[in-house]
Amino acid sequence: MHSINCSICDDLLPIPHNFYHPGDLHIGGIAVQVVFMNNPPHFKEHPLRMLIDEPVSITKYYQHILAFSFAVKEINENANILPNTSLGFYIINSLNLGRMTYKATLSLLSAQQTLIPNFSCKSQKQLVAVIGGLLSDISADMATILNIYKTPQLTHGSFSRVQDENHQFPFLYQMVPNEAHQYRGVVRLLHHFRWTWIGLLAMDDDNGDTFLQRMVPILSENNFCFAFTLRLPQTSYMGDMIDLFLMQWEKYTDLMDTKANVCFVYAEVPAFVVLRVMLFQAPMFSLPSVGKVWIVTSHWDFESVSIQGIWDISSFHGALSITVHANQPPGFQNFLQLIRPSWAERDGFIQNFWEQAFSCSLKISNEQEDNQRSCTGGERLGTLPSTLFEMSMTGHSYNVYNAVYAVAHALHDFHISRSQHRRMIKGGQVDFQNLKPWQFHNFLRHVLFNNSAGDTVRFDKYGELVAVFDITNWITFSNGSFVRVKVGRLDPQAPLDEQLTINDDQVVWHRSFNQSEVIAGNELGGQLLRERSTIMPTDTSRQLDVVSDQQAESTSIVTILFFDVHFLTVYGQVLPLSECNDHCRPGFSRQKKEGEKFCCYDCVPCSEGMISELMDTNACIKCPEEQYPSKGRNQCIPKHITFLSYQEPLGAILATLAISLALITVFIFGIFVKHRDTPIARANNRSLTYILLVSLFLCFLCSLLFIGQPGIMTCLLRQMAFGIVFSVALSSVLSKTITVVLAFIATKPGSTVRKWMGKRPANSIVLSCSFIQGGICVFWLSISAPYPDTDMKSLKGEIVLECNEGSVLMFYCVLGYMGFLALVSFMVAFLARKLPDSFNEAKFITFSMLVFCSVWLSFVPSYLSAKGKFMVAVEIFSILSSSAGLLGCIFLPKCYIIMMKPELNNRNQMLRRK
């Protein structure tokens, strides 16, 4: 039997930075608080000689270690979690190198401070879980080793993986929710502020490629475009740093794009260092500084080494980040106030941290440089700028704090479960000596508790923390410090329309966007004001919330002053715009530019009859039939209901004219009745004269059916009455004309036409001609009767109430038949106009038919070209004018003789003249 002596193993490359706290159970930790700037490997010398001796401390990460220690301290002081069991920890630095991460992970699984994998020594630590993995590569390297031993791993940084990879790392738990929630949160943030033209910055590695493959389709589906894509390299090789930075200047011009004022950055710490160096050194190369709205994920923080503590960080003023919700555990800041260089004997990180954070030396020796001051040990962490150390617990430190408590509560649940089954009970105490890490894996997956800050901690089925995100606004100051301001939250578990909540009033933008502008108080100005979320509409003067006295210099006062009804001035912050081109105002639609991305477009006015009510409408829409576009084509206006009414001037004039002509007809009828025995009244069939006068009277009155709001009865009667009454009048004229011709022929000796003289043939002509028109009207009613209808298309802005003729063909048949009667009467009268008779009416009938035909021939084109109520007015005017032509041409000469020349109205005078 051979055994190994765990104490004599020689480690050729020991890890100098670690922190050990003894306990019955241990939680391992992998940190990246100290790094060494090394040169590229060339395999010609031992790796130990390739490291630069001077370690570089990332001072902000020391808070992760202190949060780890603070959580263990609270748990050991709480008898309700692990009674009679102390919890210890062993934190090892990984130097941010893959090979050192493997070594540090194996060291946690080996004997204390000795790298002997797979051997159990007397000083073996009882390791139950490992917390670590600020960077995704480190998390993957750790998981590769820990999965072999089925040891639970809790990452406190983002780990970019898809859910299908849970089988590859079944013992991995993420203290940060899935990154996909952050992507969707960024999309909602862009929607909220209406930013469509953005820049994408991603790491130049596999994780960056995965990010672009996921994010670019999401942006396109949500109508966002990226103006440029900038890849940020990350390296830890000193020899490549200078060349690497110089290579980025040609990409700096992309950041100077003035239209893309928003940049979405996906990068971890090394890539952020490259971005910070680019922005910091730009003025040295006479390049202008850029003012952007930086949108970043939970990876981001202002990590700085001591030399970077004096760097200007104003370029990131007003940045927005989606960070894991962080709270402040009670007593943590008091705990930080007590930290001194000698606070823990086994803390191997504090010396480098203290010396580089306070720029002093804890080594008092003759070799100390003259220009390097000694540390007093009384320095306070609260005096350090925020870029070097923060007194408030950061999101990553909060994840470490919750991870330690998650392990402790899982051990507690394991203890309760074993106590109930009495499998590992000795003297009333739990025996953890035989505890294997994988045994409480199920308890860790289903852990559920409220921490001291009041937040609930639990994992989902994929081993990812169920938590909300904070929308953080970063406010920087000239002294290198900054303040995190929580301006909203992102809850992935909430309904889609409630996941993002943000207080626009509290957001502070980059100083380059602070300006004053004058906005016209017209329709466009009102639209712009509604879009400017930073304007305070309730108060005439309102100040943003101030986090500290230093922050007051970066906040703005927004004031709205109303000078008159036309203009108003808005002073203060202006919401940054990030678009390929200006907005398309209402009344315009977007038209894609050829060869450009879909976010770049031209604004084209809406065509006739189309409107767009909103900004940036993709296509104009038609108004409903009962509405019409406004002059600016930006809204639909209800149409006015219109018809030819008695109240309006045109209707009143036509009605007055119709009644006046009807009264004149009655007056003429009375004259003829009074002088019915005179030769003029008796000539040419007195009965036909009465019928003609009555039909003309009815013609004048039937025009009133066309005035007023159309109804069922009026629509049925107006055209029928018009057609039949006019047919009676025309047939009477035709009968009178034929009677004149027959009377002249009958006077010739031996004529056989005498038998056709008399009232019966004349009445037969009137009845037969009128009956034909009546038959046409009855047929019209039977196949397609007129009905009330609305015309919404003829006139812009009006709904015309009208009578639909039903059958247009039948309407023109009625008109055509009347035209036929008028034409026949005209031809017969024209042929008989020169007959030698003192009472010959043929010449008057000829002239009246000429007027009648002229009116109705001009009616057709006028009727077809008129619209709305003017069509009705044209028909009424045609009825009145044609009827007045018959009345005037036939009866006025006779009335003149009867009334003014009674001496001519006798038989002797007529015979003498003959």
GROMACS .gro file of C-alpha atoms in nm, residues 368-518:
model
  151
  368GLN     CA    1   1.081   5.152  -0.113
  369GLU     CA    2   1.099   5.426  -0.373
  370ASP     CA    3   1.136   5.781  -0.252
  371ASN     CA    4   0.834   5.909  -0.444
  372GLN     CA    5   0.602   5.640  -0.314
  373ARG     CA    6   0.429   5.725   0.010
  374SER     CA    7   0.352   5.472   0.278
  375CYS     CA    8   0.001   5.362   0.361
  376THR     CA    9  -0.114   5.461   0.708
  377GLY     CA   10  -0.367   5.182   0.728
  378GLY     CA   11  -0.629   5.433   0.833
  379GLU     CA   12  -0.748   5.511   0.481
  380ARG     CA   13  -1.122   5.471   0.432
  381LEU     CA   14  -1.288   5.301   0.138
  382GLY     CA   15  -1.555   5.569   0.129
  383THR     CA   16  -1.302   5.826   0.006
  384LEU     CA   17  -1.226   5.636  -0.316
  385PRO     CA   18  -1.387   5.747  -0.644
  386SER     CA   19  -1.667   5.529  -0.775
  387THR     CA   20  -1.455   5.400  -1.063
  388LEU     CA   21  -1.217   5.237  -0.811
  389PHE     CA   22  -1.457   5.127  -0.540
  390GLU     CA   23  -1.825   5.172  -0.450
  391MET     CA   24  -1.968   5.170  -0.101
  392SER     CA   25  -2.310   5.059  -0.222
  393MET     CA   26  -2.338   4.693  -0.310
  394THR     CA   27  -2.320   4.648  -0.686
  395GLY     CA   28  -2.525   4.403  -0.886
  396HIS     CA   29  -2.248   4.145  -0.918
  397SER     CA   30  -2.168   4.166  -0.547
  398TYR     CA   31  -2.537   4.125  -0.472
  399ASN     CA   32  -2.535   3.809  -0.684
  400VAL     CA   33  -2.240   3.676  -0.478
  401TYR     CA   34  -2.424   3.761  -0.159
  402ASN     CA   35  -2.739   3.578  -0.272
  403ALA     CA   36  -2.534   3.283  -0.404
  404VAL     CA   37  -2.377   3.225  -0.060
  405TYR     CA   38  -2.719   3.240   0.104
  406ALA     CA   39  -2.864   3.006  -0.160
  407VAL     CA   40  -2.601   2.743  -0.072
  408ALA     CA   41  -2.662   2.794   0.300
  409HIS     CA   42  -3.039   2.758   0.265
  410ALA     CA   43  -2.994   2.448   0.048
  411LEU     CA   44  -2.773   2.298   0.321
  412HIS     CA   45  -3.037   2.393   0.574
  413ASP     CA   46  -3.309   2.217   0.372
  414PHE     CA   47  -3.080   1.919   0.335
  415HIS     CA   48  -3.034   1.917   0.713
  416ILE     CA   49  -3.410   1.927   0.772
  417SER     CA   50  -3.471   1.648   0.522
  418ARG     CA   51  -3.206   1.423   0.673
  419SER     CA   52  -3.325   1.498   1.025
  420GLN     CA   53  -3.676   1.387   0.937
  421HIS     CA   54  -3.552   1.057   0.795
  422ARG     CA   55  -3.289   1.016   1.067
  423ARG     CA   56  -3.027   0.884   0.831
  424MET     CA   57  -2.735   1.104   0.928
  425ILE     CA   58  -2.820   1.195   1.288
  426LYS     CA   59  -2.558   1.149   1.559
  427GLY     CA   60  -2.638   1.288   1.900
  428GLY     CA   61  -2.898   1.523   1.754
  429GLN     CA   62  -2.649   1.684   1.516
  430VAL     CA   63  -2.611   1.639   1.144
  431ASP     CA   64  -2.292   1.464   1.034
  432PHE     CA   65  -2.161   1.650   0.729
  433GLN     CA   66  -1.840   1.446   0.709
  434ASN     CA   67  -1.987   1.212   0.450
  435LEU     CA   68  -2.175   1.486   0.262
  436LYS     CA   69  -2.121   1.483  -0.112
  437PRO     CA   70  -2.187   1.802  -0.311
  438TRP     CA   71  -2.423   1.631  -0.553
  439GLN     CA   72  -2.645   1.511  -0.268
  440PHE     CA   73  -2.805   1.849  -0.205
  441HIS     CA   74  -2.822   1.944  -0.575
  442ASN     CA   75  -3.198   1.894  -0.575
  443PHE     CA   76  -3.232   2.116  -0.267
  444LEU     CA   77  -3.031   2.391  -0.434
  445ARG     CA   78  -3.244   2.377  -0.748
  446HIS     CA   79  -3.565   2.420  -0.546
  447VAL     CA   80  -3.433   2.669  -0.293
  448LEU     CA   81  -3.672   2.952  -0.206
  449PHE     CA   82  -3.610   3.223   0.054
  450ASN     CA   83  -3.623   3.595   0.124
  451ASN     CA   84  -3.286   3.755   0.188
  452SER     CA   85  -3.213   4.023   0.445
  453ALA     CA   86  -3.287   4.295   0.187
  454GLY     CA   87  -3.639   4.161   0.135
  455ASP     CA   88  -3.591   4.009  -0.213
  456THR     CA   89  -3.703   3.659  -0.304
  457VAL     CA   90  -3.437   3.423  -0.436
  458ARG     CA   91  -3.533   3.119  -0.642
  459PHE     CA   92  -3.429   2.942  -0.963
  460ASP     CA   93  -3.639   2.840  -1.261
  461LYS     CA   94  -3.635   2.498  -1.425
  462TYR     CA   95  -3.323   2.596  -1.622
  463GLY     CA   96  -3.125   2.687  -1.311
  464GLU     CA   97  -3.146   3.059  -1.380
  465LEU     CA   98  -3.235   3.316  -1.116
  466VAL     CA   99  -3.592   3.443  -1.134
  467ALA     CA  100  -3.552   3.816  -1.086
  468VAL     CA  101  -3.631   4.153  -1.234
  469PHE     CA  102  -3.387   4.390  -1.401
  470ASP     CA  103  -3.323   4.749  -1.307
  471ILE     CA  104  -3.301   5.020  -1.573
  472THR     CA  105  -3.008   5.225  -1.447
  473ASN     CA  106  -2.910   5.572  -1.560
  474TRP     CA  107  -2.537   5.648  -1.516
  475ILE     CA  108  -2.455   6.005  -1.418
  476THR     CA  109  -2.087   6.100  -1.423
  477PHE     CA  110  -1.901   6.394  -1.273
  478SER     CA  111  -1.585   6.580  -1.355
  479ASN     CA  112  -1.396   6.434  -1.055
  480GLY     CA  113  -1.421   6.082  -1.201
  481SER     CA  114  -1.705   5.964  -0.981
  482PHE     CA  115  -2.050   5.858  -1.091
  483VAL     CA  116  -2.393   5.780  -0.953
  484ARG     CA  117  -2.628   5.501  -1.051
  485VAL     CA  118  -2.989   5.619  -1.069
  486LYS     CA  119  -3.263   5.361  -1.098
  487VAL     CA  120  -3.510   5.501  -1.351
  488GLY     CA  121  -3.718   5.193  -1.428
  489ARG     CA  122  -3.748   4.818  -1.418
  490LEU     CA  123  -3.785   4.524  -1.653
  491ASP     CA  124  -3.993   4.232  -1.531
  492PRO     CA  125  -3.973   3.934  -1.771
  493GLN     CA  126  -4.254   3.756  -1.583
  494ALA     CA  127  -4.505   4.041  -1.629
  495PRO     CA  128  -4.750   4.069  -1.922
  496LEU     CA  129  -4.592   4.191  -2.243
  497ASP     CA  130  -4.733   4.543  -2.224
  498GLU     CA  131  -4.629   4.580  -1.859
  499GLN     CA  132  -4.279   4.434  -1.864
  500LEU     CA  133  -4.101   4.770  -1.906
  501THR     CA  134  -4.173   5.062  -1.677
  502ILE     CA  135  -3.955   5.370  -1.694
  503ASN     CA  136  -3.973   5.715  -1.540
  504ASP     CA  137  -3.888   5.947  -1.826
  505ASP     CA  138  -3.873   6.246  -1.593
  506GLN     CA  139  -3.574   6.104  -1.407
  507VAL     CA  140  -3.359   6.014  -1.707
  508VAL     CA  141  -3.059   6.240  -1.760
  509TRP     CA  142  -2.907   6.239  -2.107
  510HIS     CA  143  -2.557   6.316  -2.225
  511ARG     CA  144  -2.469   6.684  -2.203
  512SER     CA  145  -2.445   6.715  -2.580
  513PHE     CA  146  -2.824   6.671  -2.597
  514ASN     CA  147  -2.897   6.952  -2.348
  515GLN     CA  148  -3.014   7.251  -2.552
  516SER     CA  149  -3.309   7.482  -2.603
  517GLU     CA  150  -3.546   7.478  -2.892
  518VAL     CA  151  -3.851   7.665  -3.014
   0.00000   0.00000   0.00000
